[in-house]
Tab-separated table of C-alpha atoms and ligand atoms in Angstrom:
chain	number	residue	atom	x	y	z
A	1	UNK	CA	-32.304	77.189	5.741
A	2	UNK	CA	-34.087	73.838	5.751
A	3	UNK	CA	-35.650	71.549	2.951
A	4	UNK	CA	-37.385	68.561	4.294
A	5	UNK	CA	-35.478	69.451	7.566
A	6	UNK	CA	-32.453	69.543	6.177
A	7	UNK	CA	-30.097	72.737	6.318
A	8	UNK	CA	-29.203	73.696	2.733
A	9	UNK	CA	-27.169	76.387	1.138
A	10	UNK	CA	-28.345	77.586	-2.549
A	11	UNK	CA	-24.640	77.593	-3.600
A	12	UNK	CA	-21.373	75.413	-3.300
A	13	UNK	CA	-18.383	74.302	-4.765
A	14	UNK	CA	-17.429	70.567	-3.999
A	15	UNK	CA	-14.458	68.361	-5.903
A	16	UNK	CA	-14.054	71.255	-8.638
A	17	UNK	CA	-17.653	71.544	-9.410
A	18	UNK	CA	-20.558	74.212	-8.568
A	19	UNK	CA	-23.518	72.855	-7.135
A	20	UNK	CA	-26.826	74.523	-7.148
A	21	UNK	CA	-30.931	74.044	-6.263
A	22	UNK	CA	-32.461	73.898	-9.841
A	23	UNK	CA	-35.019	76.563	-8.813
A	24	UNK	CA	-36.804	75.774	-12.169
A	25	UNK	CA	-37.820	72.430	-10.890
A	26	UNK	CA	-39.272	73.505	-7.297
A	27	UNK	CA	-41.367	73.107	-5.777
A	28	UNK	CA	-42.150	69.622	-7.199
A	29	UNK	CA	-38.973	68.234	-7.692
A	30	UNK	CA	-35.395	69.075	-5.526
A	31	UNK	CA	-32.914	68.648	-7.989
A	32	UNK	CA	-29.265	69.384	-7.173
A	33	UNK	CA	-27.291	70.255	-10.502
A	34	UNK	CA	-23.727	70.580	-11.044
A	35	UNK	CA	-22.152	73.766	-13.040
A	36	UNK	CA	-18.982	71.845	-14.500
A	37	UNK	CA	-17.758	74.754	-16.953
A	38	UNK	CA	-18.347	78.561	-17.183
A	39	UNK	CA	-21.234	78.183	-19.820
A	40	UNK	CA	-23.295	75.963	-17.292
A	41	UNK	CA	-23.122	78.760	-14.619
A	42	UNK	CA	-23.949	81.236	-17.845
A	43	UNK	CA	-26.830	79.026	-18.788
A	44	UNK	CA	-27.888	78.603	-15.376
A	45	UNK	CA	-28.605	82.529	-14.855
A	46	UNK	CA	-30.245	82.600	-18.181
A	47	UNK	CA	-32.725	80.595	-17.332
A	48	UNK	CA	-32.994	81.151	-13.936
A	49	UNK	CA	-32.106	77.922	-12.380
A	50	UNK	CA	-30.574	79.917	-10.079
A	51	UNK	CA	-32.003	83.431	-10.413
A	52	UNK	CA	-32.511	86.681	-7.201
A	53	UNK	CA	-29.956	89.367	-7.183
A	54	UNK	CA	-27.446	87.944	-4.479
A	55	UNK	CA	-27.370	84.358	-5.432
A	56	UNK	CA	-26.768	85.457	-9.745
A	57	UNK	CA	-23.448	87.159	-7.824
A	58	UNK	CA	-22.784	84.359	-6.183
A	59	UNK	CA	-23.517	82.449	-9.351
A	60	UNK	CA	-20.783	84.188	-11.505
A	61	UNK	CA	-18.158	84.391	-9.070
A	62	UNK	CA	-18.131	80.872	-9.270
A	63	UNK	CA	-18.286	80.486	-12.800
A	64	UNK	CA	-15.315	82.308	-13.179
A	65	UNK	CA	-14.206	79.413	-10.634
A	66	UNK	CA	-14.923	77.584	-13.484
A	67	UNK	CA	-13.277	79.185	-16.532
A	68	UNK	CA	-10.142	78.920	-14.640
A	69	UNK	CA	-10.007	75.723	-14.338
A	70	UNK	CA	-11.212	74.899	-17.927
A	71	UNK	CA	-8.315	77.878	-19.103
A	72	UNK	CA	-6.397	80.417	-16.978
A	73	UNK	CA	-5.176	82.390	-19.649
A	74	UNK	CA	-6.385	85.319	-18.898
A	75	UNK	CA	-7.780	85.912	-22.664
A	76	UNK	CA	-10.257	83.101	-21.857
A	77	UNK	CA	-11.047	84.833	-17.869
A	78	UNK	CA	-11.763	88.129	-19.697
A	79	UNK	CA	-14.074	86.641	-21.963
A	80	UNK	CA	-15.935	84.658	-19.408
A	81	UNK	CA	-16.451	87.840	-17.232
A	82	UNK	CA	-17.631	89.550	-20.185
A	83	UNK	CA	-20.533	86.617	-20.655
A	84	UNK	CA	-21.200	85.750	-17.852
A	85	UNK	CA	-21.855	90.189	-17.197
A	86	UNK	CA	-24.556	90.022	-19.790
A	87	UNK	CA	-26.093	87.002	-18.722
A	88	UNK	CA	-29.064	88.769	-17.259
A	89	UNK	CA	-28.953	92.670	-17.293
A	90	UNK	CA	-31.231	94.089	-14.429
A	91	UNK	CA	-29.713	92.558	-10.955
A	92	UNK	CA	-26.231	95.152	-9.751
A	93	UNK	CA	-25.034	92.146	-7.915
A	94	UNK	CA	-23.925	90.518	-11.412
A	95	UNK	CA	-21.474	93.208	-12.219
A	96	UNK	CA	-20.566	93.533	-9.031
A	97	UNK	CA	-19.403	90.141	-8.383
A	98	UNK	CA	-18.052	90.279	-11.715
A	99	UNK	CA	-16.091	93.078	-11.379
A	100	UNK	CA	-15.019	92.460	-7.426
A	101	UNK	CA	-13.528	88.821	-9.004
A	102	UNK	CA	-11.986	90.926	-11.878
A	103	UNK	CA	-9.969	93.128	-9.222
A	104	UNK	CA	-8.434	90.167	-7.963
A	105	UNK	CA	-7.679	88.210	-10.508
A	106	UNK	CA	-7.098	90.199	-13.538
A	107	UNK	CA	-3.047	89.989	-14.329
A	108	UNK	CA	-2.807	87.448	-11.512
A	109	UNK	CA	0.150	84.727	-11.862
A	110	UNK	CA	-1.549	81.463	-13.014
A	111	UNK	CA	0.333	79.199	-10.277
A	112	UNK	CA	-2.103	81.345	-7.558
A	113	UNK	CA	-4.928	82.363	-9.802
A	114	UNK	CA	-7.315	79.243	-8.910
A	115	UNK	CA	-6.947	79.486	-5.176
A	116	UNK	CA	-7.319	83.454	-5.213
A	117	UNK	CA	-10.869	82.765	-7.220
A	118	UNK	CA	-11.984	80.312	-5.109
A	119	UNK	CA	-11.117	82.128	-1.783
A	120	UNK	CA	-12.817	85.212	-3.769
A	121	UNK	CA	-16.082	83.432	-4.343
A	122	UNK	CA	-16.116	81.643	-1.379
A	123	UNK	CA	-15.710	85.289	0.648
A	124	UNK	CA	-18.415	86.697	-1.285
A	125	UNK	CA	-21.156	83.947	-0.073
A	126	UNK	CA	-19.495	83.843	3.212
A	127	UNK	CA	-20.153	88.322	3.100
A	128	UNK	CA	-23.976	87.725	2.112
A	129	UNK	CA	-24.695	85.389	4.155
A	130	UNK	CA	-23.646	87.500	7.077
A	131	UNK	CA	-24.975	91.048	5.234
A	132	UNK	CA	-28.370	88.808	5.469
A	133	UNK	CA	-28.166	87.406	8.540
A	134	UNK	CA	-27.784	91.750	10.053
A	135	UNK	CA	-31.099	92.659	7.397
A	136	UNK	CA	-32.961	90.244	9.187
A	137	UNK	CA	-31.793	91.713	13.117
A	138	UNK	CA	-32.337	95.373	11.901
A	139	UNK	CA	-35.774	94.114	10.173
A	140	UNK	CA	-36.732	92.308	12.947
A	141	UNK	CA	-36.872	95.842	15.411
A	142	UNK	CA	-39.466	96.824	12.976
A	143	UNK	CA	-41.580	94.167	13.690
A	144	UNK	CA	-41.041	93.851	17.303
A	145	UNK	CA	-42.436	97.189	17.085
A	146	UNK	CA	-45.219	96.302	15.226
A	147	UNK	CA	-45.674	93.393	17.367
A	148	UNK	CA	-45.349	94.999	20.877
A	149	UNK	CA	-48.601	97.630	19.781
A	150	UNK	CA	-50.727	94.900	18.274
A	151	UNK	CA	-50.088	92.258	20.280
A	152	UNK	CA	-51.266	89.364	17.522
A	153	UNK	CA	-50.605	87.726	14.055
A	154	UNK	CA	-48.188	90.490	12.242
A	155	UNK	CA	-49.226	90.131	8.296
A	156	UNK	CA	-46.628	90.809	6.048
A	157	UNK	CA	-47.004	90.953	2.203
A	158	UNK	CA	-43.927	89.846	-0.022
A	159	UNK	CA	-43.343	90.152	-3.953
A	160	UNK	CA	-41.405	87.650	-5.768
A	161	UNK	CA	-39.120	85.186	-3.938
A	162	UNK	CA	-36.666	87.448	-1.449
A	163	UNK	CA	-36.283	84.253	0.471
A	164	UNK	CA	-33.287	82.483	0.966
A	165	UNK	CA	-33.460	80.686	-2.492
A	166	UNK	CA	-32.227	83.950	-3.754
A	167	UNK	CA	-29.514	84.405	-2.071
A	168	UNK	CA	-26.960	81.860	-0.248
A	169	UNK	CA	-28.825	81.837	3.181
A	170	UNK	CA	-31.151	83.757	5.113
A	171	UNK	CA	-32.966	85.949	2.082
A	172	UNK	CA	-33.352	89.494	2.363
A	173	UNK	CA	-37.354	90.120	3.230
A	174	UNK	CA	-37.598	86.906	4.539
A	175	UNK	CA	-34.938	87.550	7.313
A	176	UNK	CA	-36.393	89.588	9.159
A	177	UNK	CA	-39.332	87.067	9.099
A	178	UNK	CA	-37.548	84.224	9.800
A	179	UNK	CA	-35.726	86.214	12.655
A	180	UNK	CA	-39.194	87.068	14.607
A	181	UNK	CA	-40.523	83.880	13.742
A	182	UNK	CA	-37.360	82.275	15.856
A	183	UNK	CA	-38.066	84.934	18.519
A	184	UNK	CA	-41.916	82.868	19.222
A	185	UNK	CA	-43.478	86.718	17.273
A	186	UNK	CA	-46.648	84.904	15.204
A	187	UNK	CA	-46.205	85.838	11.582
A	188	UNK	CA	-48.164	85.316	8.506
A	189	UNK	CA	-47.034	86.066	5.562
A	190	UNK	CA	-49.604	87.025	2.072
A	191	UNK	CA	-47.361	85.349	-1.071
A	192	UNK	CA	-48.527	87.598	-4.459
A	193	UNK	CA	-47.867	84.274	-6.482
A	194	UNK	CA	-45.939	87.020	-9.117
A	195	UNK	CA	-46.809	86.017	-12.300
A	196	UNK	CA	-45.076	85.016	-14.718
A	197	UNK	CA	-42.867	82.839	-13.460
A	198	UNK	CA	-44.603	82.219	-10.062
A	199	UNK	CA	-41.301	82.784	-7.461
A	200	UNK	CA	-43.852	83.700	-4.651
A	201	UNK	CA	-45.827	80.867	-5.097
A	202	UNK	CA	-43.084	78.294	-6.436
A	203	UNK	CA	-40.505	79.347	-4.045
A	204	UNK	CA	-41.447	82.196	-0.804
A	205	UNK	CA	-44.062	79.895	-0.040
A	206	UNK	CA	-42.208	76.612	-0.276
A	207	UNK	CA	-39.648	78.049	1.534
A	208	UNK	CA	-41.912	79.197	4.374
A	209	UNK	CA	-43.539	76.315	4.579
A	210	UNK	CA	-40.552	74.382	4.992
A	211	UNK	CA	-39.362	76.985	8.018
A	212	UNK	CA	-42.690	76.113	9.118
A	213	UNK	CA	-44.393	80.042	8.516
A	214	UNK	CA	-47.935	80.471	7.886
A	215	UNK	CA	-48.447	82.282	4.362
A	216	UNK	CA	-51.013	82.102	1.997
A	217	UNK	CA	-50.699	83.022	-1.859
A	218	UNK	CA	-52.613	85.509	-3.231
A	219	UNK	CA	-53.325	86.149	-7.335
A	220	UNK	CA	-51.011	89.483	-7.926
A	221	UNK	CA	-54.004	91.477	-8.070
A	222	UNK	CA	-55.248	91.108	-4.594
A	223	UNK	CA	-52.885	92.865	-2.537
A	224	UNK	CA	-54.913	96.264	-2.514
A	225	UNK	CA	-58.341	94.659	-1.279
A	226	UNK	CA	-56.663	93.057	1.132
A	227	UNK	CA	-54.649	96.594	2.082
A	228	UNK	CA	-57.899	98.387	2.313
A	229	UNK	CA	-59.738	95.639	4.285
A	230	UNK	CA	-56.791	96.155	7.287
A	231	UNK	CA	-55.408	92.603	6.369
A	232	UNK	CA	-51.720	93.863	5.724
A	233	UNK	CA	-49.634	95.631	8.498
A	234	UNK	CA	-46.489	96.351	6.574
A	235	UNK	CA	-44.881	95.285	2.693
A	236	UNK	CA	-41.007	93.773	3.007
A	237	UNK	CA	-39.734	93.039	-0.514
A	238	UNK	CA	-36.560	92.448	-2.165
A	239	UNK	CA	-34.703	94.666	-4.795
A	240	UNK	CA	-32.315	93.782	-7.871
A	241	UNK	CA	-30.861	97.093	-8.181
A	242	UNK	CA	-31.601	100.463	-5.679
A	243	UNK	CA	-29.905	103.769	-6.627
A	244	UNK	CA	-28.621	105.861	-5.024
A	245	UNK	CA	-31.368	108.342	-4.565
A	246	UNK	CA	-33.413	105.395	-3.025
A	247	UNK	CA	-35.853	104.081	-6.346
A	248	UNK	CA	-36.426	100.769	-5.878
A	249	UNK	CA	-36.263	98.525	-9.280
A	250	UNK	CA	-37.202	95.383	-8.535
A	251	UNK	CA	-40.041	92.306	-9.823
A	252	UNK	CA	-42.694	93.920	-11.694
A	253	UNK	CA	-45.303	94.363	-10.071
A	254	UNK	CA	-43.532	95.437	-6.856
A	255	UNK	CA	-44.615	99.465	-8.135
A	256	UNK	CA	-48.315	98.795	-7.741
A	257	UNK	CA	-48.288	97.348	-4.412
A	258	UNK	CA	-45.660	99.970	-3.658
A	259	UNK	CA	-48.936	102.599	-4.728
A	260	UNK	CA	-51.557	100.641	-2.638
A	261	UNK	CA	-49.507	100.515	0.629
A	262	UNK	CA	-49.340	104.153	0.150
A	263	UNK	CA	-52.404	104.824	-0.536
A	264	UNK	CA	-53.716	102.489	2.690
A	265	UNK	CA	-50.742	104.224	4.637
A	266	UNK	CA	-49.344	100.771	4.940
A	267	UNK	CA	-45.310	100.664	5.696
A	268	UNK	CA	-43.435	99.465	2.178
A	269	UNK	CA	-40.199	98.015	3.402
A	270	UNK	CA	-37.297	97.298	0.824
A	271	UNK	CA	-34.147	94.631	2.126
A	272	UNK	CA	-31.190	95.035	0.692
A	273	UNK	CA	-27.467	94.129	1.334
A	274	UNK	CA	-25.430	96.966	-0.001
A	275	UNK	CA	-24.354	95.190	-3.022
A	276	UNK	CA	-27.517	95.411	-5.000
A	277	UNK	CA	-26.795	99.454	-4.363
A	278	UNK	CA	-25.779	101.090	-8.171
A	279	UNK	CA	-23.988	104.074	-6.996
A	280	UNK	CA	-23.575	105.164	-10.382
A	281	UNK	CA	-27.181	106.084	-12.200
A	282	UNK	CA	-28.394	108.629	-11.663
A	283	UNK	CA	-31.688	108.574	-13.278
A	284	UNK	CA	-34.059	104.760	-13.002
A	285	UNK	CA	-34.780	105.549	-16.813
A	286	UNK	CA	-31.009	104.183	-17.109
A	287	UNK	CA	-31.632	100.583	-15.894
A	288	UNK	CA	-31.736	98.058	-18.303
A	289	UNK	CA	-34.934	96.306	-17.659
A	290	UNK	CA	-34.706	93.032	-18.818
A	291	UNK	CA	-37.731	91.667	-21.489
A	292	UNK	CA	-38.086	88.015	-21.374
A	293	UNK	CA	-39.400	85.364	-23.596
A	294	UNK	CA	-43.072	85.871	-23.749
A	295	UNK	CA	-43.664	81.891	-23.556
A	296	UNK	CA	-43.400	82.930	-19.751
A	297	UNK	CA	-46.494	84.667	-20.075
A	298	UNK	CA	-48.069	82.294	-22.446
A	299	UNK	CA	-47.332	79.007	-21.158
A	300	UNK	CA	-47.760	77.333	-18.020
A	301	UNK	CA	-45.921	74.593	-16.205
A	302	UNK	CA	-47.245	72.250	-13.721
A	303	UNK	CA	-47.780	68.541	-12.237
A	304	UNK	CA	-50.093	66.582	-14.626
A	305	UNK	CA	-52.455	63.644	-13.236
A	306	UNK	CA	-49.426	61.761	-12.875
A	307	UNK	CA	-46.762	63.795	-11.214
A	308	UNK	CA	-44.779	64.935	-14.400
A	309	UNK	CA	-43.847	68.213	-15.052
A	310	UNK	CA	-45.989	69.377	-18.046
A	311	UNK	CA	-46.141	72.830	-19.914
A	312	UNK	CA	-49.249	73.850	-21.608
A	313	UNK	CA	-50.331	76.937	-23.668
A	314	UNK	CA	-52.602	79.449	-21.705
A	315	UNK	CA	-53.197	82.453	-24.491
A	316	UNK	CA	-54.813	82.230	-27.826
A	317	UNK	CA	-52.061	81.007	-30.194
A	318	UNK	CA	-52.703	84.189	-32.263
A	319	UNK	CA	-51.704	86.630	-29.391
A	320	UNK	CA	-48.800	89.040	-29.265
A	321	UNK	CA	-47.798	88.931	-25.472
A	322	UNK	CA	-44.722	91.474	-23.483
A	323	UNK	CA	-42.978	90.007	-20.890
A	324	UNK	CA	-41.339	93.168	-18.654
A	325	UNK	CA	-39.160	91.642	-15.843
A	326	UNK	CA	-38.562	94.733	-13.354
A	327	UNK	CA	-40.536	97.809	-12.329
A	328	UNK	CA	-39.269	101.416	-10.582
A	329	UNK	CA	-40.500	102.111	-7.009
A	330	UNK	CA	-39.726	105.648	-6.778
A	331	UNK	CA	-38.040	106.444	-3.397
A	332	UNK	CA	-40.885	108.834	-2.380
A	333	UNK	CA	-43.256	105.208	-1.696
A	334	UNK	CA	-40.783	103.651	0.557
A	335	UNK	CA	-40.987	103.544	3.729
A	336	UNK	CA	-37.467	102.438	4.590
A	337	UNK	CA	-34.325	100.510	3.352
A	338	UNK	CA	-33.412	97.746	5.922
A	339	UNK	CA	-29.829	96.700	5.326
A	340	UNK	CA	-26.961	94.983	6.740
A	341	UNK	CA	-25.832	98.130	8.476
A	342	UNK	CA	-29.341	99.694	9.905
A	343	UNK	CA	-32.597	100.705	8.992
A	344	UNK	CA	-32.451	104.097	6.712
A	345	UNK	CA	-34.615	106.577	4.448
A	346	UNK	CA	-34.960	105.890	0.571
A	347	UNK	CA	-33.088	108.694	0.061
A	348	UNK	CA	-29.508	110.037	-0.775
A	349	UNK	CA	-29.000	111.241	2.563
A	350	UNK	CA	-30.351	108.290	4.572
A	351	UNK	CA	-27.977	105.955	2.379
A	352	UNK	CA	-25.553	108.184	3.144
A	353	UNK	CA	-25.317	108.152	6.712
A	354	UNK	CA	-25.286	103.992	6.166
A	355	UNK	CA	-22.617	103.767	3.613
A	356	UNK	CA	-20.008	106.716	3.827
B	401	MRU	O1	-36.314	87.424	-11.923
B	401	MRU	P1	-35.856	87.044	-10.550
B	401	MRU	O2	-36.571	85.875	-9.979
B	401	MRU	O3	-34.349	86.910	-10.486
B	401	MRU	O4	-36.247	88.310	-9.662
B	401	MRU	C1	-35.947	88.317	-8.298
B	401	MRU	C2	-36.420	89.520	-7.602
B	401	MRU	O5	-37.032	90.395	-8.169
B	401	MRU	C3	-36.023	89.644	-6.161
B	401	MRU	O6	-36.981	90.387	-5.455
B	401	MRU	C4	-34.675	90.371	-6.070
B	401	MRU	O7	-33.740	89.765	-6.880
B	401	MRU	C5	-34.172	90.418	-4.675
B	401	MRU	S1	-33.533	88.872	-4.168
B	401	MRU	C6	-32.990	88.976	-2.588
């Protein structure tokens, strides 16, 4: 997708180095940063320069690009796998990157081990790029549908950044957006600005605006007035980890609008590709929600009166603050899963007939 008009990928590897969007930065400065050695590409997901479920994948795969060329013993590969797993614990796609690298290269000879890796990581961007691409053709029947009964400006709410920033290309709710947008359908999108990091408003809506979509951010709160007042015709948001039953854990905050769509018997839409799918839990009281630094909550960053990036303190000093990362959408408030491979039900069965 394009920056400034120019088409960008979040992720690439050029003369043995990792280059990503320093999503910390944006939207006032575009800074390109290189990951030179596994710990960059750790510290990276830590602290979510690069940061939404597809593109952390992406992110370790190529940090264990990295660790191979620093040390291919594979001592020093299973050690690097093993950080760069518990580098951030909610999003699947971490482990299963990890783990999908780890198949390939684990006892591997070291005279092929560097090429395999690369050919590995390179694959798996290549795969979600495409797996995005297909969300956004199967989400954009939906609102062709929408679009062919109404017959004006489709308004979409979004959670979080979904967009392409978090993944290689494409995004997974913004696809199908982006897809009807190309197809001349007239699209606006409500941002929730998703406090407390601000991804909708730092990052969907600098990315729309840059594709050249209409979107205005909303304060996290606002969603349900705006569902009752018939402002909203359907939710699309992105997921870090669905189960196999359907429930939805994704940005906090996702649950409640989740409960207001329902309640205003507006469609709640969840993209996924199928690896953010954890086929193993069973029960969402099993995900490891990640807690953050509470400085997220109690500091602020922005452009002071002369353009620098400044952080400031927003809560009394005194205060005790809790910084939650991810909710649980149970299945039963979802409308549908749009995915590479179709449209299906939040359920076991409609996942099922998707992914046999
Ligand atoms: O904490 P973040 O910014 O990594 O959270 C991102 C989200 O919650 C996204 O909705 C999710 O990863 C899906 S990205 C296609």
């Amino acid at each position: 997708m394009r920056i400034e008009a120019e088409e960008y990928r979040t992720i690439w590897f050029e003369n043995n180095v990792v280059k990503i969007i320093d999503q910390t930065k944006l939207p006032h400065q575009f800074i390109i940063k290189d990951l030179k050695i596994v710990k960059d590409a750790i510290n990276a997901i830590k602290t979510m320069e690069v940061r939404g479920a597809p593109l952390i994948g992406a992110t370790a795969a190529y940090g264990l690009v990295l660790a191979i060329i620093e040390n291919n013993e594979q001592s020093f590969l299973k050690k690097s796998a093993d950080d760069l797993m518990s580098s951030r614990p909610t999003a699947i796609n971490l482990k299963w990157a990890v783990d999908r690298m780890m198949n390939k290269l684990s006892g591997l000879n070291s005279d092929k081990i560097f090429e395999t890796a690369l050919n590995e990581a390179k694959d798996i961007c290549e795969e979600d790029i495409k797996f995005c691409e297909n969300i956004g053709l199967n989400g954009l029947k939906i609102i062709e549908e929408f679009y062919n009964k109404k017959k004006d400006t489709i308004n979409i709410l979004t959670h979080c950044n979904a967009g392409w920033l978090a993944t290689i290309n494409w995004g997974t709710a913004t696809s199908p957006i982006y897809h009807a947008h190309k197809k001349g359908i007239p699209i606006h999108v409500w941002v929730d600005e998703t406090r407390p990091r601000n991804q909708g408003a730092n990052l969907t809506s600098f990315e729309l605006n840059e594709e050249g979509i209409k979107n205005t951010i909303i304060a996290d709160n606002t969603g349900g007035i705006l569902m009752q007042s018939g402002e909203v015709d359907m939710c699309i948001v992105g997921t870090d980890r669905t189960l196999a039953n359907g429930d939805v854990c994704n940005k906090v905050g996702t649950y409640l609008k989740a409960l207001a769509a329902h309640d205003n018997k507006i469609p709640f839409y969840v993209a996924l590709p199928s690896s953010t799918i954890d086929w193993n839990i069973k029960d969402h009281k099993d995900i490891p929600i990640e807690e953050r630094n509470s400085e997220e909550l109690s500091h602020m960053e922005g452009l002071d009166e002369k353009g620098n990036i400044k952080k400031i303190q927003i809560y009394p000093k005194k205060s005790k603050a809790m910084n939650l990362a991810f909710d649980i959408t149970p299945a039963k408030y979802v409308t549908g899963l749009i995915t590479e491979k179709g449209v299906c039900d939040a359920s076991t069965e409609g996942l099922k007939k998707l992914f046999k």
